[in-house]
């Protein structure tokens, strides 16, 4: 616990062997049932219908300049630098750009419709390993660096960073009944969008980041900002290092 800040140290208790703080027996039974029948499936399906209106895989492949066959592996490389958008972007931002190009109204990045469509499109890469290459160009490198920095820099009222709770020397300990997860080992990058049981809705990775920001009193950074995209790059590479295949939609407490 050497890097642990005092305010956090006071909130953290150490889990003893065999104790399961995260879920009650009733919660666990519900989780098991939901694993077989993920409530997010219906959102993903809805996302598929919205994506169809945009012209499906064919239109996406064309927009990205890849073949339909290459699409799953290419999707597994997001967030990535898209030259014609001049930025490192998430899949949601590509979908927005397609909507604009087609003269359609664009969905807000934080809207339920966008979460659903993003979940569907990312699910096209299910079972693929991430293909993020942070040395592919200077843009993705800079985005990764910014994401790592955002993860590690203390901010907010309690002076916490993401790393305060998600560093190797603290994961597994318990904070207010919740075990602190190793974001690589739980494959966070590969399993969001996910159905979040405590929120009864489909949430995306960046939306999940915002949840932790709120809980830890860090100023909430907007979805789609450079910092958030960078965080998504960074967290996804942690799943990539652990060889976590993409599995959308996830199911989370
Ligand atoms: C005060 C401690 C704390 C801080 C600071 C914190 N987190 Fe968390 N985080 C948690 C806990 C506890 C959970 C697990 C909660 C649960 O199971 O519902 C979690 C879960 C997550 C998850 C979901 C993991 C999964 O199961 O897929 C992600 C992603 C995440 N945090 C990212 C971040 C990011 C990014 C930051 C910095 C902006 C951050 N966290 C800051 C405590 C923290």
PDB file of N, CA, C and O and ligand atoms in Angstrom, residues 8 11-12 22-23 150-153 155 158 160-166 170 173-183 186-192 194 196 198 204-206 208-219 221 228 231 234-235 251-253, ligand 1:
ATOM      1  N   UNK A   8      -7.688   7.832   1.052  1.00  0.00           N
ATOM      2  CA  UNK A   8      -8.146   6.580   0.483  1.00  0.00           C
ATOM      3  C   UNK A   8      -7.860   5.439   1.441  1.00  0.00           C
ATOM      4  O   UNK A   8      -8.683   4.549   1.636  1.00  0.00           O
ATOM      5  N   UNK A  11     -10.510   4.692   3.730  1.00  0.00           N
ATOM      6  CA  UNK A  11     -11.744   4.113   3.206  1.00  0.00           C
ATOM      7  C   UNK A  11     -11.586   2.635   2.861  1.00  0.00           C
ATOM      8  O   UNK A  11     -12.548   1.934   2.646  1.00  0.00           O
ATOM      9  N   UNK A  12     -10.348   2.200   2.753  1.00  0.00           N
ATOM     10  CA  UNK A  12     -10.090   0.865   2.228  1.00  0.00           C
ATOM     11  C   UNK A  12      -9.948  -0.163   3.349  1.00  0.00           C
ATOM     12  O   UNK A  12      -9.275   0.080   4.327  1.00  0.00           O
ATOM     13  N   UNK A  22     -18.439  -8.106  -2.984  1.00  0.00           N
ATOM     14  CA  UNK A  22     -19.023  -7.392  -4.114  1.00  0.00           C
ATOM     15  C   UNK A  22     -20.521  -7.633  -4.242  1.00  0.00           C
ATOM     16  O   UNK A  22     -21.266  -6.736  -4.559  1.00  0.00           O
ATOM     17  N   UNK A  23     -20.969  -8.833  -4.004  1.00  0.00           N
ATOM     18  CA  UNK A  23     -22.357  -9.162  -4.282  1.00  0.00           C
ATOM     19  C   UNK A  23     -22.952 -10.008  -3.161  1.00  0.00           C
ATOM     20  O   UNK A  23     -22.282 -10.848  -2.582  1.00  0.00           O
ATOM     21  N   UNK A 150      -3.627  11.158 -17.953  1.00  0.00           N
ATOM     22  CA  UNK A 150      -4.923  11.446 -17.332  1.00  0.00           C
ATOM     23  C   UNK A 150      -5.218  10.410 -16.246  1.00  0.00           C
ATOM     24  O   UNK A 150      -5.767  10.723 -15.202  1.00  0.00           O
ATOM     25  N   UNK A 151      -4.822   9.173 -16.508  1.00  0.00           N
ATOM     26  CA  UNK A 151      -5.042   8.080 -15.557  1.00  0.00           C
ATOM     27  C   UNK A 151      -4.217   8.264 -14.282  1.00  0.00           C
ATOM     28  O   UNK A 151      -4.661   7.931 -13.190  1.00  0.00           O
ATOM     29  N   UNK A 152      -3.028   8.815 -14.467  1.00  0.00           N
ATOM     30  CA  UNK A 152      -2.091   8.843 -13.343  1.00  0.00           C
ATOM     31  C   UNK A 152      -2.061  10.159 -12.570  1.00  0.00           C
ATOM     32  O   UNK A 152      -1.503  10.223 -11.478  1.00  0.00           O
ATOM     33  N   UNK A 153      -2.646  11.209 -13.140  1.00  0.00           N
ATOM     34  CA  UNK A 153      -2.540  12.525 -12.502  1.00  0.00           C
ATOM     35  C   UNK A 153      -3.620  12.733 -11.442  1.00  0.00           C
ATOM     36  O   UNK A 153      -4.807  12.628 -11.742  1.00  0.00           O
ATOM     37  N   UNK A 155      -6.268  14.568  -9.227  1.00  0.00           N
ATOM     38  CA  UNK A 155      -7.058  15.795  -9.348  1.00  0.00           C
ATOM     39  C   UNK A 155      -8.183  15.735  -8.326  1.00  0.00           C
ATOM     40  O   UNK A 155      -8.372  14.733  -7.648  1.00  0.00           O
ATOM     41  N   UNK A 158     -10.201  15.192  -3.354  1.00  0.00           N
ATOM     42  CA  UNK A 158      -9.442  14.285  -2.495  1.00  0.00           C
ATOM     43  C   UNK A 158      -8.039  14.027  -3.016  1.00  0.00           C
ATOM     44  O   UNK A 158      -7.316  13.207  -2.475  1.00  0.00           O
ATOM     45  N   UNK A 160      -7.175  12.443  -5.667  1.00  0.00           N
ATOM     46  CA  UNK A 160      -7.030  11.065  -6.150  1.00  0.00           C
ATOM     47  C   UNK A 160      -6.792  11.051  -7.658  1.00  0.00           C
ATOM     48  O   UNK A 160      -7.230  11.940  -8.380  1.00  0.00           O
ATOM     49  N   UNK A 161      -6.116  10.014  -8.118  1.00  0.00           N
ATOM     50  CA  UNK A 161      -6.047   9.739  -9.554  1.00  0.00           C
ATOM     51  C   UNK A 161      -6.715   8.387  -9.771  1.00  0.00           C
ATOM     52  O   UNK A 161      -6.998   7.675  -8.812  1.00  0.00           O
ATOM     53  N   UNK A 162      -6.919   8.045 -11.029  1.00  0.00           N
ATOM     54  CA  UNK A 162      -7.456   6.703 -11.324  1.00  0.00           C
ATOM     55  C   UNK A 162      -6.523   5.654 -10.726  1.00  0.00           C
ATOM     56  O   UNK A 162      -6.950   4.639 -10.190  1.00  0.00           O
ATOM     57  N   UNK A 163      -5.229   5.963 -10.847  1.00  0.00           N
ATOM     58  CA  UNK A 163      -4.212   5.009 -10.400  1.00  0.00           C
ATOM     59  C   UNK A 163      -4.267   4.772  -8.887  1.00  0.00           C
ATOM     60  O   UNK A 163      -3.889   3.703  -8.409  1.00  0.00           O
ATOM     61  N   UNK A 164      -4.768   5.766  -8.137  1.00  0.00           N
ATOM     62  CA  UNK A 164      -4.863   5.588  -6.681  1.00  0.00           C
ATOM     63  C   UNK A 164      -5.646   4.331  -6.352  1.00  0.00           C
ATOM     64  O   UNK A 164      -5.380   3.654  -5.360  1.00  0.00           O
ATOM     65  N   UNK A 165      -6.649   4.037  -7.165  1.00  0.00           N
ATOM     66  CA  UNK A 165      -7.496   2.879  -6.895  1.00  0.00           C
ATOM     67  C   UNK A 165      -7.232   1.705  -7.827  1.00  0.00           C
ATOM     68  O   UNK A 165      -7.654   0.592  -7.550  1.00  0.00           O
ATOM     69  N   UNK A 166      -6.587   1.949  -8.951  1.00  0.00           N
ATOM     70  CA  UNK A 166      -6.419   0.879  -9.942  1.00  0.00           C
ATOM     71  C   UNK A 166      -4.958   0.550 -10.204  1.00  0.00           C
ATOM     72  O   UNK A 166      -4.598   0.141 -11.298  1.00  0.00           O
ATOM     73  N   UNK A 170      -2.672  -2.031  -5.239  1.00  0.00           N
ATOM     74  CA  UNK A 170      -3.885  -1.856  -4.446  1.00  0.00           C
ATOM     75  C   UNK A 170      -5.059  -2.699  -4.952  1.00  0.00           C
ATOM     76  O   UNK A 170      -5.994  -2.979  -4.212  1.00  0.00           O
ATOM     77  N   UNK A 173      -7.981  -5.016  -3.120  1.00  0.00           N
ATOM     78  CA  UNK A 173      -8.459  -4.516  -1.832  1.00  0.00           C
ATOM     79  C   UNK A 173      -9.881  -4.011  -2.000  1.00  0.00           C
ATOM     80  O   UNK A 173     -10.369  -3.842  -3.112  1.00  0.00           O
ATOM     81  N   UNK A 174     -10.503  -3.756  -0.906  1.00  0.00           N
ATOM     82  CA  UNK A 174     -11.931  -3.480  -0.961  1.00  0.00           C
ATOM     83  C   UNK A 174     -12.240  -2.060  -0.533  1.00  0.00           C
ATOM     84  O   UNK A 174     -11.761  -1.597   0.495  1.00  0.00           O
ATOM     85  N   UNK A 175     -12.962  -1.357  -1.365  1.00  0.00           N
ATOM     86  CA  UNK A 175     -13.357   0.012  -1.076  1.00  0.00           C
ATOM     87  C   UNK A 175     -14.866   0.049  -0.918  1.00  0.00           C
ATOM     88  O   UNK A 175     -15.583  -0.253  -1.861  1.00  0.00           O
ATOM     89  N   UNK A 176     -15.346   0.392   0.261  1.00  0.00           N
ATOM     90  CA  UNK A 176     -16.789   0.453   0.515  1.00  0.00           C
ATOM     91  C   UNK A 176     -17.512  -0.741  -0.119  1.00  0.00           C
ATOM     92  O   UNK A 176     -18.368  -0.573  -0.961  1.00  0.00           O
ATOM     93  N   UNK A 177     -17.100  -1.910   0.232  1.00  0.00           N
ATOM     94  CA  UNK A 177     -17.642  -3.209  -0.202  1.00  0.00           C
ATOM     95  C   UNK A 177     -17.304  -3.591  -1.653  1.00  0.00           C
ATOM     96  O   UNK A 177     -17.625  -4.678  -2.078  1.00  0.00           O
ATOM     97  N   UNK A 178     -16.673  -2.690  -2.433  1.00  0.00           N
ATOM     98  CA  UNK A 178     -16.339  -3.045  -3.820  1.00  0.00           C
ATOM     99  C   UNK A 178     -14.857  -3.386  -3.961  1.00  0.00           C
ATOM    100  O   UNK A 178     -14.014  -2.546  -3.665  1.00  0.00           O
ATOM    101  N   UNK A 179     -14.535  -4.606  -4.438  1.00  0.00           N
ATOM    102  CA  UNK A 179     -13.123  -4.906  -4.693  1.00  0.00           C
ATOM    103  C   UNK A 179     -12.597  -3.992  -5.795  1.00  0.00           C
ATOM    104  O   UNK A 179     -13.304  -3.721  -6.761  1.00  0.00           O
ATOM    105  N   UNK A 180     -11.382  -3.505  -5.649  1.00  0.00           N
ATOM    106  CA  UNK A 180     -10.799  -2.632  -6.672  1.00  0.00           C
ATOM    107  C   UNK A 180     -10.281  -3.477  -7.828  1.00  0.00           C
ATOM    108  O   UNK A 180      -9.395  -4.303  -7.642  1.00  0.00           O
ATOM    109  N   UNK A 181     -10.820  -3.299  -9.026  1.00  0.00           N
ATOM    110  CA  UNK A 181     -10.443  -4.186 -10.120  1.00  0.00           C
ATOM    111  C   UNK A 181      -9.148  -3.787 -10.818  1.00  0.00           C
ATOM    112  O   UNK A 181      -8.838  -2.612 -10.951  1.00  0.00           O
ATOM    113  N   UNK A 182      -8.396  -4.791 -11.270  1.00  0.00           N
ATOM    114  CA  UNK A 182      -7.279  -4.597 -12.198  1.00  0.00           C
ATOM    115  C   UNK A 182      -7.901  -4.453 -13.584  1.00  0.00           C
ATOM    116  O   UNK A 182      -8.462  -5.409 -14.134  1.00  0.00           O
ATOM    117  N   UNK A 183      -7.804  -3.266 -14.153  1.00  0.00           N
ATOM    118  CA  UNK A 183      -8.573  -2.975 -15.378  1.00  0.00           C
ATOM    119  C   UNK A 183      -8.102  -3.792 -16.580  1.00  0.00           C
ATOM    120  O   UNK A 183      -8.854  -4.003 -17.519  1.00  0.00           O
ATOM    121  N   UNK A 186      -9.570  -7.608 -15.749  1.00  0.00           N
ATOM    122  CA  UNK A 186     -11.013  -7.739 -15.963  1.00  0.00           C
ATOM    123  C   UNK A 186     -11.379  -7.424 -17.417  1.00  0.00           C
ATOM    124  O   UNK A 186     -12.538  -7.490 -17.805  1.00  0.00           O
ATOM    125  N   UNK A 187     -10.390  -7.052 -18.207  1.00  0.00           N
ATOM    126  CA  UNK A 187     -10.636  -6.789 -19.625  1.00  0.00           C
ATOM    127  C   UNK A 187     -11.602  -5.641 -19.848  1.00  0.00           C
ATOM    128  O   UNK A 187     -12.443  -5.689 -20.738  1.00  0.00           O
ATOM    129  N   UNK A 188     -11.470  -4.577 -19.040  1.00  0.00           N
ATOM    130  CA  UNK A 188     -12.432  -3.478 -19.129  1.00  0.00           C
ATOM    131  C   UNK A 188     -12.575  -2.979 -20.580  1.00  0.00           C
ATOM    132  O   UNK A 188     -13.687  -2.789 -21.069  1.00  0.00           O
ATOM    133  N   UNK A 189     -11.457  -2.800 -21.263  1.00  0.00           N
ATOM    134  CA  UNK A 189     -11.520  -2.284 -22.634  1.00  0.00           C
ATOM    135  C   UNK A 189     -12.286  -3.186 -23.580  1.00  0.00           C
ATOM    136  O   UNK A 189     -12.897  -2.723 -24.545  1.00  0.00           O
ATOM    137  N   UNK A 190     -12.277  -4.484 -23.271  1.00  0.00           N
ATOM    138  CA  UNK A 190     -12.871  -5.460 -24.195  1.00  0.00           C
ATOM    139  C   UNK A 190     -14.326  -5.774 -23.864  1.00  0.00           C
ATOM    140  O   UNK A 190     -15.007  -6.448 -24.633  1.00  0.00           O
ATOM    141  N   UNK A 191     -14.813  -5.298 -22.706  1.00  0.00           N
ATOM    142  CA  UNK A 191     -16.127  -5.736 -22.240  1.00  0.00           C
ATOM    143  C   UNK A 191     -17.140  -4.601 -22.051  1.00  0.00           C
ATOM    144  O   UNK A 191     -18.237  -4.821 -21.556  1.00  0.00           O
ATOM    145  N   UNK A 192     -16.763  -3.404 -22.427  1.00  0.00           N
ATOM    146  CA  UNK A 192     -17.711  -2.292 -22.495  1.00  0.00           C
ATOM    147  C   UNK A 192     -17.887  -1.916 -23.942  1.00  0.00           C
ATOM    148  O   UNK A 192     -16.911  -1.941 -24.655  1.00  0.00           O
ATOM    149  N   UNK A 194     -21.409  -2.358 -21.853  1.00  0.00           N
ATOM    150  CA  UNK A 194     -21.888  -3.456 -21.032  1.00  0.00           C
ATOM    151  C   UNK A 194     -23.208  -3.058 -20.380  1.00  0.00           C
ATOM    152  O   UNK A 194     -23.509  -1.875 -20.250  1.00  0.00           O
ATOM    153  N   UNK A 196     -24.989  -2.511 -17.161  1.00  0.00           N
ATOM    154  CA  UNK A 196     -24.601  -2.253 -15.775  1.00  0.00           C
ATOM    155  C   UNK A 196     -25.807  -2.486 -14.877  1.00  0.00           C
ATOM    156  O   UNK A 196     -26.779  -1.740 -14.914  1.00  0.00           O
ATOM    157  N   UNK A 198     -26.340  -2.233 -11.692  1.00  0.00           N
ATOM    158  CA  UNK A 198     -26.720  -1.231 -10.692  1.00  0.00           C
ATOM    159  C   UNK A 198     -27.354   0.006 -11.323  1.00  0.00           C
ATOM    160  O   UNK A 198     -27.930   0.827 -10.630  1.00  0.00           O
ATOM    161  N   UNK A 204     -21.279   2.745 -21.770  1.00  0.00           N
ATOM    162  CA  UNK A 204     -20.047   2.573 -22.550  1.00  0.00           C
ATOM    163  C   UNK A 204     -18.827   2.733 -21.637  1.00  0.00           C
ATOM    164  O   UNK A 204     -18.961   3.131 -20.482  1.00  0.00           O
ATOM    165  N   UNK A 205     -17.662   2.447 -22.179  1.00  0.00           N
ATOM    166  CA  UNK A 205     -16.435   2.545 -21.386  1.00  0.00           C
ATOM    167  C   UNK A 205     -16.237   3.985 -20.885  1.00  0.00           C
ATOM    168  O   UNK A 205     -15.945   4.211 -19.718  1.00  0.00           O
ATOM    169  N   UNK A 206     -16.398   4.939 -21.795  1.00  0.00           N
ATOM    170  CA  UNK A 206     -16.179   6.330 -21.376  1.00  0.00           C
ATOM    171  C   UNK A 206     -17.223   6.763 -20.352  1.00  0.00           C
ATOM    172  O   UNK A 206     -16.938   7.537 -19.438  1.00  0.00           O
ATOM    173  N   UNK A 208     -18.466   4.770 -18.189  1.00  0.00           N
ATOM    174  CA  UNK A 208     -18.009   4.116 -16.957  1.00  0.00           C
ATOM    175  C   UNK A 208     -16.897   4.922 -16.295  1.00  0.00           C
ATOM    176  O   UNK A 208     -16.859   5.059 -15.068  1.00  0.00           O
ATOM    177  N   UNK A 209     -15.976   5.468 -17.130  1.00  0.00           N
ATOM    178  CA  UNK A 209     -14.927   6.333 -16.576  1.00  0.00           C
ATOM    179  C   UNK A 209     -15.579   7.480 -15.800  1.00  0.00           C
ATOM    180  O   UNK A 209     -15.137   7.841 -14.714  1.00  0.00           O
ATOM    181  N   UNK A 210     -16.626   8.050 -16.401  1.00  0.00           N
ATOM    182  CA  UNK A 210     -17.293   9.180 -15.752  1.00  0.00           C
ATOM    183  C   UNK A 210     -17.874   8.771 -14.403  1.00  0.00           C
ATOM    184  O   UNK A 210     -17.876   9.554 -13.459  1.00  0.00           O
ATOM    185  N   UNK A 211     -18.367   7.543 -14.311  1.00  0.00           N
ATOM    186  CA  UNK A 211     -18.900   7.046 -13.046  1.00  0.00           C
ATOM    187  C   UNK A 211     -17.836   7.080 -11.960  1.00  0.00           C
ATOM    188  O   UNK A 211     -18.074   7.551 -10.845  1.00  0.00           O
ATOM    189  N   UNK A 212     -16.627   6.606 -12.281  1.00  0.00           N
ATOM    190  CA  UNK A 212     -15.547   6.630 -11.302  1.00  0.00           C
ATOM    191  C   UNK A 212     -15.126   8.064 -10.982  1.00  0.00           C
ATOM    192  O   UNK A 212     -14.798   8.380  -9.847  1.00  0.00           O
ATOM    193  N   UNK A 213     -15.125   8.925 -12.004  1.00  0.00           N
ATOM    194  CA  UNK A 213     -14.756  10.327 -11.750  1.00  0.00           C
ATOM    195  C   UNK A 213     -15.714  10.946 -10.740  1.00  0.00           C
ATOM    196  O   UNK A 213     -15.310  11.617  -9.796  1.00  0.00           O
ATOM    197  N   UNK A 214     -16.999  10.676 -10.966  1.00  0.00           N
ATOM    198  CA  UNK A 214     -18.012  11.229 -10.069  1.00  0.00           C
ATOM    199  C   UNK A 214     -17.825  10.697  -8.645  1.00  0.00           C
ATOM    200  O   UNK A 214     -17.783  11.458  -7.693  1.00  0.00           O
ATOM    201  N   UNK A 215     -17.684   9.374  -8.534  1.00  0.00           N
ATOM    202  CA  UNK A 215     -17.539   8.749  -7.207  1.00  0.00           C
ATOM    203  C   UNK A 215     -16.327   9.261  -6.457  1.00  0.00           C
ATOM    204  O   UNK A 215     -16.358   9.397  -5.240  1.00  0.00           O
ATOM    205  N   UNK A 216     -15.238   9.500  -7.193  1.00  0.00           N
ATOM    206  CA  UNK A 216     -13.983   9.856  -6.527  1.00  0.00           C
ATOM    207  C   UNK A 216     -13.796  11.371  -6.453  1.00  0.00           C
ATOM    208  O   UNK A 216     -12.716  11.844  -6.095  1.00  0.00           O
ATOM    209  N   UNK A 217     -14.854  12.115  -6.815  1.00  0.00           N
ATOM    210  CA  UNK A 217     -14.821  13.579  -6.798  1.00  0.00           C
ATOM    211  C   UNK A 217     -13.749  14.151  -7.721  1.00  0.00           C
ATOM    212  O   UNK A 217     -13.117  15.161  -7.386  1.00  0.00           O
ATOM    213  N   UNK A 218     -13.536  13.511  -8.854  1.00  0.00           N
ATOM    214  CA  UNK A 218     -12.670  14.094  -9.884  1.00  0.00           C
ATOM    215  C   UNK A 218     -13.615  14.805 -10.843  1.00  0.00           C
ATOM    216  O   UNK A 218     -14.718  14.316 -11.097  1.00  0.00           O
ATOM    217  N   UNK A 219     -13.197  15.935 -11.397  1.00  0.00           N
ATOM    218  CA  UNK A 219     -14.068  16.657 -12.313  1.00  0.00           C
ATOM    219  C   UNK A 219     -14.394  15.730 -13.488  1.00  0.00           C
ATOM    220  O   UNK A 219     -13.517  15.081 -14.044  1.00  0.00           O
ATOM    221  N   UNK A 221     -14.960  14.496 -17.032  1.00  0.00           N
ATOM    222  CA  UNK A 221     -14.478  14.923 -18.354  1.00  0.00           C
ATOM    223  C   UNK A 221     -15.502  14.462 -19.405  1.00  0.00           C
ATOM    224  O   UNK A 221     -16.020  13.352 -19.318  1.00  0.00           O
ATOM    225  N   UNK A 228     -10.620  11.744 -22.796  1.00  0.00           N
ATOM    226  CA  UNK A 228     -11.432  10.528 -22.678  1.00  0.00           C
ATOM    227  C   UNK A 228     -11.040   9.507 -23.741  1.00  0.00           C
ATOM    228  O   UNK A 228     -10.949   8.307 -23.456  1.00  0.00           O
ATOM    229  N   UNK A 231      -7.852   8.035 -22.625  1.00  0.00           N
ATOM    230  CA  UNK A 231      -8.088   7.045 -21.566  1.00  0.00           C
ATOM    231  C   UNK A 231      -8.580   5.727 -22.158  1.00  0.00           C
ATOM    232  O   UNK A 231      -8.167   4.655 -21.734  1.00  0.00           O
ATOM    233  N   UNK A 234      -5.674   3.946 -23.663  1.00  0.00           N
ATOM    234  CA  UNK A 234      -4.808   3.387 -22.619  1.00  0.00           C
ATOM    235  C   UNK A 234      -5.432   2.141 -21.979  1.00  0.00           C
ATOM    236  O   UNK A 234      -4.793   1.088 -21.873  1.00  0.00           O
ATOM    237  N   UNK A 235      -6.699   2.258 -21.577  1.00  0.00           N
ATOM    238  CA  UNK A 235      -7.365   1.139 -20.893  1.00  0.00           C
ATOM    239  C   UNK A 235      -7.526  -0.064 -21.839  1.00  0.00           C
ATOM    240  O   UNK A 235      -7.423  -1.216 -21.431  1.00  0.00           O
ATOM    241  N   UNK A 251     -21.344  -7.714 -19.060  1.00  0.00           N
ATOM    242  CA  UNK A 251     -22.327  -7.657 -17.975  1.00  0.00           C
ATOM    243  C   UNK A 251     -21.571  -7.291 -16.710  1.00  0.00           C
ATOM    244  O   UNK A 251     -20.612  -7.949 -16.339  1.00  0.00           O
ATOM    245  N   UNK A 252     -21.985  -6.176 -16.098  1.00  0.00           N
ATOM    246  CA  UNK A 252     -21.243  -5.670 -14.941  1.00  0.00           C
ATOM    247  C   UNK A 252     -22.171  -5.416 -13.784  1.00  0.00           C
ATOM    248  O   UNK A 252     -23.349  -5.161 -13.977  1.00  0.00           O
ATOM    249  N   UNK A 253     -21.572  -5.445 -12.609  1.00  0.00           N
ATOM    250  CA  UNK A 253     -22.341  -5.238 -11.404  1.00  0.00           C
ATOM    251  C   UNK A 253     -23.088  -3.907 -11.455  1.00  0.00           C
ATOM    252  O   UNK A 253     -22.583  -2.910 -11.896  1.00  0.00           O
TER     253      UNK A 253
HETATM  254  C1  LIG B   1     -11.789   5.828  -5.165  1.00  0.00           C
HETATM  255  C2  LIG B   1     -11.342   4.693  -5.932  1.00  0.00           C
HETATM  256  C3  LIG B   1     -11.450   4.759  -7.426  1.00  0.00           C
HETATM  257  C4  LIG B   1     -10.940   5.728  -8.261  1.00  0.00           C
HETATM  258  C5  LIG B   1     -10.179   6.987  -7.895  1.00  0.00           C
HETATM  259  C6  LIG B   1     -11.232   5.287  -9.611  1.00  0.00           C
HETATM  260  N1  LIG B   1     -11.892   4.088  -9.578  1.00  0.00           N
HETATM  261 FE1  LIG B   1     -12.476   2.998 -11.186  1.00  0.00          FE
HETATM  262  N2  LIG B   1     -13.347   1.631  -9.968  1.00  0.00           N
HETATM  263  C7  LIG B   1     -13.325   1.647  -8.588  1.00  0.00           C
HETATM  264  C8  LIG B   1     -14.101   0.539  -8.070  1.00  0.00           C
HETATM  265  C9  LIG B   1     -14.326   0.214  -6.604  1.00  0.00           C
HETATM  266  C10 LIG B   1     -14.600  -0.167  -9.189  1.00  0.00           C
HETATM  267  C11 LIG B   1     -15.471  -1.412  -9.196  1.00  0.00           C
HETATM  268  C12 LIG B   1     -16.876  -0.985  -8.953  1.00  0.00           C
HETATM  269  C13 LIG B   1     -17.885  -2.033  -9.209  1.00  0.00           C
HETATM  270  O1  LIG B   1     -17.585  -3.230  -9.260  1.00  0.00           O
HETATM  271  O2  LIG B   1     -19.022  -1.617  -9.406  1.00  0.00           O
HETATM  272  C14 LIG B   1     -14.090   0.554 -10.363  1.00  0.00           C
HETATM  273  C15 LIG B   1     -14.359   0.166 -11.671  1.00  0.00           C
HETATM  274  C16 LIG B   1     -13.822   0.778 -12.786  1.00  0.00           C
HETATM  275  C17 LIG B   1     -14.041   0.324 -14.145  1.00  0.00           C
HETATM  276  C18 LIG B   1     -14.868  -0.874 -14.575  1.00  0.00           C
HETATM  277  C19 LIG B   1     -14.075  -2.130 -14.541  1.00  0.00           C
HETATM  278  C20 LIG B   1     -14.809  -3.291 -15.163  1.00  0.00           C
HETATM  279  O3  LIG B   1     -15.352  -4.121 -14.423  1.00  0.00           O
HETATM  280  O4  LIG B   1     -14.869  -3.370 -16.382  1.00  0.00           O
HETATM  281  C21 LIG B   1     -13.346   1.162 -14.959  1.00  0.00           C
HETATM  282  C22 LIG B   1     -13.249   1.094 -16.466  1.00  0.00           C
HETATM  283  C23 LIG B   1     -12.727   2.172 -14.116  1.00  0.00           C
HETATM  284  N3  LIG B   1     -13.021   1.894 -12.801  1.00  0.00           N
HETATM  285  C24 LIG B   1     -11.941   3.212 -14.570  1.00  0.00           C
HETATM  286  C25 LIG B   1     -11.500   4.260 -13.768  1.00  0.00           C
HETATM  287  C26 LIG B   1     -10.881   5.460 -14.272  1.00  0.00           C
HETATM  288  C27 LIG B   1     -10.592   5.758 -15.739  1.00  0.00           C
HETATM  289  C28 LIG B   1     -10.612   6.244 -13.214  1.00  0.00           C
HETATM  290  C29 LIG B   1     -10.024   7.642 -13.203  1.00  0.00           C
HETATM  291  C30 LIG B   1     -10.788   8.647 -13.884  1.00  0.00           C
HETATM  292  C31 LIG B   1     -11.031   5.528 -12.032  1.00  0.00           C
HETATM  293  N4  LIG B   1     -11.568   4.341 -12.414  1.00  0.00           N
HETATM  294  C32 LIG B   1     -10.885   5.990 -10.736  1.00  0.00           C
HETATM  295  C33 LIG B   1     -12.666   2.589  -7.806  1.00  0.00           C
HETATM  296  C34 LIG B   1     -12.053   3.732  -8.272  1.00  0.00           C
END
